[in-house]
mmCIF file of C-alpha atoms in Angstrom:
data_model
loop_
_atom_site.group_PDB
_atom_site.id
_atom_site.type_symbol
_atom_site.label_atom_id
_atom_site.label_comp_id
_atom_site.label_asym_id
_atom_site.label_seq_id
_atom_site.Cartn_x
_atom_site.Cartn_y
_atom_site.Cartn_z
ATOM 1 C CA MET A 1454 110.910 119.763 83.786
ATOM 2 C CA THR A 1455 113.755 119.332 86.264
ATOM 3 C CA ASP A 1456 117.140 118.393 84.777
ATOM 4 C CA ILE A 1457 118.523 115.230 86.347
ATOM 5 C CA PHE A 1458 121.085 112.490 85.755
ATOM 6 C CA LEU A 1459 120.904 108.753 86.389
ATOM 7 C CA TRP A 1460 123.610 106.930 88.328
ATOM 8 C CA GLY A 1461 123.751 103.543 86.581
ATOM 9 C CA ALA A 1462 123.557 102.338 82.989
ATOM 10 C CA SER A 1463 122.414 98.705 83.268
ATOM 11 C CA SER A 1464 119.142 97.089 82.246
ATOM 12 C CA HIS A 1465 117.600 98.386 85.484
ATOM 13 C CA ALA A 1466 118.543 101.899 84.423
ATOM 14 C CA GLN A 1467 116.781 101.369 81.107
ATOM 15 C CA CYS A 1468 113.606 100.449 83.002
ATOM 16 C CA VAL A 1469 113.920 103.645 85.043
ATOM 17 C CA ILE A 1470 114.481 105.703 81.885
ATOM 18 C CA ASN A 1471 111.225 104.331 80.467
ATOM 19 C CA ILE A 1472 109.308 105.375 83.602
ATOM 20 C CA ILE A 1473 110.790 108.878 83.534
ATOM 21 C CA HIS A 1474 109.858 109.293 79.878
ATOM 22 C CA LYS A 1475 106.244 108.349 80.634
ATOM 23 C CA GLU A 1476 105.948 110.413 83.803
ATOM 24 C CA LYS A 1477 107.244 113.587 82.087
ATOM 25 C CA LYS A 1478 108.415 115.278 85.282
ATOM 26 C CA TYR A 1479 112.174 115.080 84.751
ATOM 27 C CA ASN A 1480 114.558 115.709 81.892
ATOM 28 C CA ILE A 1481 117.430 113.214 81.770
ATOM 29 C CA LYS A 1482 120.630 114.944 80.697
ATOM 30 C CA PHE A 1483 123.091 112.033 80.967
ATOM 31 C CA LEU A 1484 123.944 108.797 82.760
ATOM 32 C CA PHE A 1485 126.925 107.952 84.966
ATOM 33 C CA ASP A 1486 128.398 104.506 85.599
ATOM 34 C CA PRO A 1487 131.891 104.203 87.123
ATOM 35 C CA THR A 1488 131.964 100.443 86.454
ATOM 36 C CA LEU A 1489 132.284 101.010 82.709
ATOM 37 C CA PRO A 1490 135.777 101.128 81.164
ATOM 38 C CA GLU A 1491 135.042 104.015 78.829
ATOM 39 C CA ARG A 1492 132.447 106.568 77.831
ATOM 40 C CA THR A 1493 129.499 105.130 75.910
ATOM 41 C CA SER A 1494 125.777 105.740 75.336
ATOM 42 C CA VAL A 1495 122.560 104.057 76.498
ATOM 43 C CA CYS A 1496 119.077 104.804 75.133
ATOM 44 C CA GLY A 1497 120.537 107.798 73.326
ATOM 45 C CA TYR A 1498 122.102 109.341 76.455
ATOM 46 C CA ASP A 1499 125.806 109.888 77.036
ATOM 47 C CA VAL A 1500 127.207 107.701 79.803
ATOM 48 C CA PHE A 1501 130.189 109.114 81.691
ATOM 49 C CA CYS A 1502 132.403 106.876 83.810
ATOM 50 C CA GLU A 1503 134.873 109.180 85.588
ATOM 51 C CA LEU A 1504 134.024 111.072 88.791
ATOM 52 C CA GLU A 1505 135.717 114.234 87.562
ATOM 53 C CA GLU A 1506 133.561 114.109 84.431
ATOM 54 C CA LEU A 1507 130.493 113.732 86.607
ATOM 55 C CA LYS A 1508 131.351 116.772 88.701
ATOM 56 C CA SER A 1509 132.004 118.812 85.578
ATOM 57 C CA GLU A 1510 128.745 117.777 83.883
ATOM 58 C CA ILE A 1511 126.674 118.473 86.993
ATOM 59 C CA ALA A 1512 128.045 122.009 87.055
ATOM 60 C CA SER A 1513 127.992 122.750 83.321
ATOM 61 C CA GLN A 1514 124.535 121.307 82.703
ATOM 62 C CA LYS A 1515 123.092 122.791 85.910
ATOM 63 C CA ILE A 1516 121.788 119.461 87.155
ATOM 64 C CA LYS A 1517 119.184 119.709 89.920
ATOM 65 C CA GLY A 1518 118.503 116.069 90.816
ATOM 66 C CA TYR A 1519 119.448 112.419 90.394
ATOM 67 C CA ILE A 1520 118.181 108.858 90.653
ATOM 68 C CA ILE A 1521 120.420 105.915 91.495
ATOM 69 C CA ALA A 1522 119.211 103.457 88.866
ATOM 70 C CA ILE A 1523 120.993 100.362 90.168
ATOM 71 C CA GLY A 1524 118.994 97.230 90.905
ATOM 72 C CA ASP A 1525 121.294 95.763 93.559
ATOM 73 C CA ASN A 1526 120.253 97.201 96.914
ATOM 74 C CA TYR A 1527 123.649 97.122 98.608
ATOM 75 C CA VAL A 1528 125.404 98.740 95.644
ATOM 76 C CA ARG A 1529 122.684 101.380 95.336
ATOM 77 C CA ARG A 1530 123.063 102.319 99.012
ATOM 78 C CA LYS A 1531 126.860 102.226 98.782
ATOM 79 C CA MET A 1532 126.953 104.626 95.821
ATOM 80 C CA HIS A 1533 124.579 106.994 97.587
ATOM 81 C CA ASP A 1534 126.473 106.983 100.880
ATOM 82 C CA GLN A 1535 130.012 107.097 99.482
ATOM 83 C CA HIS A 1536 129.418 110.084 97.239
ATOM 84 C CA ARG A 1537 127.455 112.440 99.458
ATOM 85 C CA ASP A 1538 129.970 115.174 98.673
ATOM 86 C CA ILE A 1539 128.936 115.129 95.005
ATOM 87 C CA LEU A 1540 125.209 114.588 95.572
ATOM 88 C CA ALA A 1541 124.625 116.756 98.639
ATOM 89 C CA ASP A 1542 123.243 119.782 96.766
ATOM 90 C CA LEU A 1543 121.021 117.744 94.423
ATOM 91 C CA GLU A 1544 117.515 116.408 94.937
ATOM 92 C CA PHE A 1545 117.193 112.616 95.266
ATOM 93 C CA VAL A 1546 114.116 112.355 93.070
ATOM 94 C CA THR A 1547 111.325 109.769 93.038
ATOM 95 C CA THR A 1548 109.683 108.497 89.864
ATOM 96 C CA VAL A 1549 106.344 106.670 89.539
ATOM 97 C CA ASP A 1550 105.100 104.931 86.413
ATOM 98 C CA PRO A 1551 101.725 106.448 85.430
ATOM 99 C CA THR A 1552 100.189 102.950 85.303
ATOM 100 C CA ALA A 1553 100.991 102.281 88.979
ATOM 101 C CA HIS A 1554 98.139 102.484 91.494
ATOM 102 C CA ILE A 1555 98.957 104.683 94.487
ATOM 103 C CA GLN A 1556 96.194 104.701 97.093
ATOM 104 C CA ALA A 1557 95.355 107.150 99.892
ATOM 105 C CA ASP A 1558 98.010 108.143 102.416
ATOM 106 C CA VAL A 1559 100.827 106.226 100.719
ATOM 107 C CA LYS A 1560 104.205 107.721 101.608
ATOM 108 C CA LEU A 1561 107.131 107.586 99.202
ATOM 109 C CA GLY A 1562 110.591 108.619 100.358
ATOM 110 C CA LYS A 1563 113.343 110.186 98.302
ATOM 111 C CA GLY A 1564 114.817 108.300 95.369
ATOM 112 C CA VAL A 1565 111.999 105.736 95.192
ATOM 113 C CA VAL A 1566 111.156 103.992 91.898
ATOM 114 C CA VAL A 1567 107.645 102.587 91.349
ATOM 115 C CA MET A 1568 107.327 100.491 88.189
ATOM 116 C CA GLY A 1569 104.353 99.891 85.934
ATOM 117 C CA GLY A 1570 101.247 98.228 87.318
ATOM 118 C CA ALA A 1571 102.505 98.180 90.909
ATOM 119 C CA TYR A 1572 99.724 98.533 93.496
ATOM 120 C CA LEU A 1573 100.340 100.346 96.772
ATOM 121 C CA GLU A 1574 97.375 100.083 99.112
ATOM 122 C CA PRO A 1575 96.411 102.782 101.657
ATOM 123 C CA SER A 1576 99.060 103.892 104.155
ATOM 124 C CA ALA A 1577 101.853 101.824 102.605
ATOM 125 C CA VAL A 1578 105.330 103.330 103.032
ATOM 126 C CA MET A 1579 108.436 103.061 100.864
ATOM 127 C CA GLU A 1580 111.512 104.638 102.419
ATOM 128 C CA ASP A 1581 114.392 106.390 100.645
ATOM 129 C CA GLY A 1582 116.065 104.563 97.772
ATOM 130 C CA ALA A 1583 113.606 101.645 97.623
ATOM 131 C CA TRP A 1584 112.035 100.279 94.442
ATOM 132 C CA ILE A 1585 109.028 98.123 93.555
ATOM 133 C CA GLY A 1586 108.717 96.107 90.348
ATOM 134 C CA ILE A 1587 105.942 95.660 87.829
ATOM 135 C CA TYR A 1588 102.633 94.304 89.144
ATOM 136 C CA ALA A 1589 103.970 93.941 92.690
ATOM 137 C CA VAL A 1590 101.559 94.695 95.542
ATOM 138 C CA LEU A 1591 102.071 96.329 98.925
ATOM 139 C CA GLY A 1592 99.118 95.678 101.204
ATOM 140 C CA HIS A 1593 97.718 98.353 103.482
ATOM 141 C CA ASP A 1594 100.121 99.715 106.117
ATOM 142 C CA CYS A 1595 103.142 97.876 104.675
ATOM 143 C CA GLN A 1596 106.556 99.415 105.222
ATOM 144 C CA VAL A 1597 109.493 98.820 102.877
ATOM 145 C CA GLY A 1598 112.803 99.971 104.346
ATOM 146 C CA SER A 1599 115.432 102.189 102.782
ATOM 147 C CA PHE A 1600 117.274 100.840 99.727
ATOM 148 C CA SER A 1601 115.175 97.668 99.716
ATOM 149 C CA SER A 1602 113.295 96.168 96.779
ATOM 150 C CA VAL A 1603 110.108 94.248 96.017
ATOM 151 C CA ALA A 1604 110.451 92.566 92.633
ATOM 152 C CA MET A 1605 107.819 91.934 89.978
ATOM 153 C CA ASN A 1606 104.614 90.051 90.791
ATOM 154 C CA SER A 1607 105.328 89.826 94.515
ATOM 155 C CA ALA A 1608 102.514 90.416 96.995
ATOM 156 C CA LEU A 1609 102.917 91.623 100.577
ATOM 157 C CA GLY A 1610 99.911 91.307 102.855
ATOM 158 C CA GLY A 1611 98.733 94.065 105.145
ATOM 159 C CA LYS A 1612 101.113 95.470 107.773
ATOM 160 C CA VAL A 1613 104.178 93.583 106.499
ATOM 161 C CA VAL A 1614 107.456 95.282 107.469
ATOM 162 C CA VAL A 1615 110.557 94.845 105.290
ATOM 163 C CA GLY A 1616 113.897 95.992 106.709
ATOM 164 C CA ASN A 1617 116.604 98.080 105.070
ATOM 165 C CA THR A 1618 118.667 96.834 102.092
ATOM 166 C CA THR A 1619 116.490 93.718 101.811
ATOM 167 C CA ALA A 1620 115.432 92.066 98.554
ATOM 168 C CA ILE A 1621 112.074 90.431 98.004
ATOM 169 C CA SER A 1622 112.589 88.490 94.765
ATOM 170 C CA MET A 1623 110.085 87.803 91.980
ATOM 171 C CA SER A 1624 106.670 86.270 92.717
ATOM 172 C CA VAL A 1625 107.079 86.109 96.494
ATOM 173 C CA THR A 1626 104.003 86.046 98.718
ATOM 174 C CA ILE A 1627 104.273 87.301 102.312
ATOM 175 C CA VAL A 1628 101.247 86.886 104.571
ATOM 176 C CA ASN A 1629 99.891 89.638 106.810
ATOM 177 C CA LYS A 1630 101.766 91.265 109.707
ATOM 178 C CA LEU A 1631 105.122 89.535 109.217
ATOM 179 C CA HIS A 1632 108.557 91.144 109.620
ATOM 180 C CA ILE A 1633 111.441 90.584 107.206
ATOM 181 C CA GLY A 1634 114.786 91.710 108.627
ATOM 182 C CA HIS A 1635 117.517 93.988 107.335
ATOM 183 C CA ASN A 1636 119.950 92.845 104.607
ATOM 184 C CA THR A 1637 117.944 89.697 103.887
ATOM 185 C CA LEU A 1638 117.113 88.023 100.566
ATOM 186 C CA VAL A 1639 113.856 86.115 100.026
ATOM 187 C CA GLY A 1640 114.175 83.866 96.974
ATOM 188 C CA ALA A 1641 111.869 83.884 93.973
ATOM 189 C CA GLY A 1642 108.527 82.148 94.267
ATOM 190 C CA SER A 1643 108.664 81.800 98.038
ATOM 191 C CA LEU A 1644 105.636 81.706 100.319
ATOM 192 C CA VAL A 1645 106.532 83.417 103.591
ATOM 193 C CA THR A 1646 104.356 82.356 106.528
ATOM 194 C CA ARG A 1647 106.685 83.312 109.395
ATOM 195 C CA SER A 1648 108.825 86.359 110.103
ATOM 196 C CA ILE A 1649 112.450 86.196 108.921
ATOM 197 C CA GLY A 1650 115.434 87.766 110.688
ATOM 198 C CA ASP A 1651 118.365 89.929 109.597
ATOM 199 C CA GLY A 1652 121.128 88.958 107.187
ATOM 200 C CA VAL A 1653 119.870 85.645 105.837
ATOM 201 C CA LEU A 1654 118.919 83.912 102.605
ATOM 202 C CA ALA A 1655 115.462 82.314 102.770
ATOM 203 C CA PHE A 1656 113.328 80.589 100.172
ATOM 204 C CA GLY A 1657 110.776 77.847 99.610
ATOM 205 C CA SER A 1658 107.100 77.188 100.233
ATOM 206 C CA PRO A 1659 106.897 77.706 103.098
ATOM 207 C CA ALA A 1660 110.072 79.805 103.143
ATOM 208 C CA LYS A 1661 112.885 78.604 105.386
ATOM 209 C CA VAL A 1662 116.206 80.204 106.295
ATOM 210 C CA ILE A 1663 118.925 78.489 104.259
ATOM 211 C CA ARG A 1664 122.026 80.274 105.494
ATOM 212 C CA GLU A 1665 123.452 83.560 106.631
ATOM 213 C CA ARG A 1666 124.070 86.178 103.972
ATOM 214 C CA ALA A 1667 126.848 88.777 103.756
ATOM 215 C CA LEU A 1668 125.788 92.406 103.429
ATOM 216 C CA ASN A 1669 127.674 92.867 100.157
ATOM 217 C CA GLU A 1670 126.685 89.519 98.628
ATOM 218 C CA VAL A 1671 125.661 89.910 94.980
ATOM 219 C CA TYR A 1672 122.164 88.716 94.125
ATOM 220 C CA LEU A 1673 121.495 90.219 90.691
#
């Protein structure tokens, strides 16, 4: 198994740890979370919080890959982009829960996380750094942009396109062939019947744009 570390130590990271344990492709050596005030442990793994410690552990433990196990899309992208110097020589690995259903010609980018019971129909695409929650569905020919997310129990019809760094919240339904823009948040339980543009918050049944949304606005 390939030795990796996880960037992040929140509840989302614990979900990712569970998937990795079941998939049995990667060996987690430690976690890293610079938001923590001091070194701790999560799920039995050491959690480092200083960048110099991270560099040292990568070298000493001969780490080959990493996953950014942070639920917030903007923060996940930011950590990846800001620390390319540390991560450049490592593989951005993808992990898929064994109970997920991956159909023919599905394409998964680097650093993708597919959670239990998710269903990806033929020719669906998830770009780098994206994640999909438990029992969520991507219809045929869907495309989920880089560092975006589709949360649990959501269903995207065929040929739906989701932009980069966009969050589809829990139990959202999006009908066929619609486009959801970049850096947008669709609120939980929404029914989306029309395409939605970039940088907005939208929710409701049918979903309506409520207001503009800042790129770095916290949603988790």
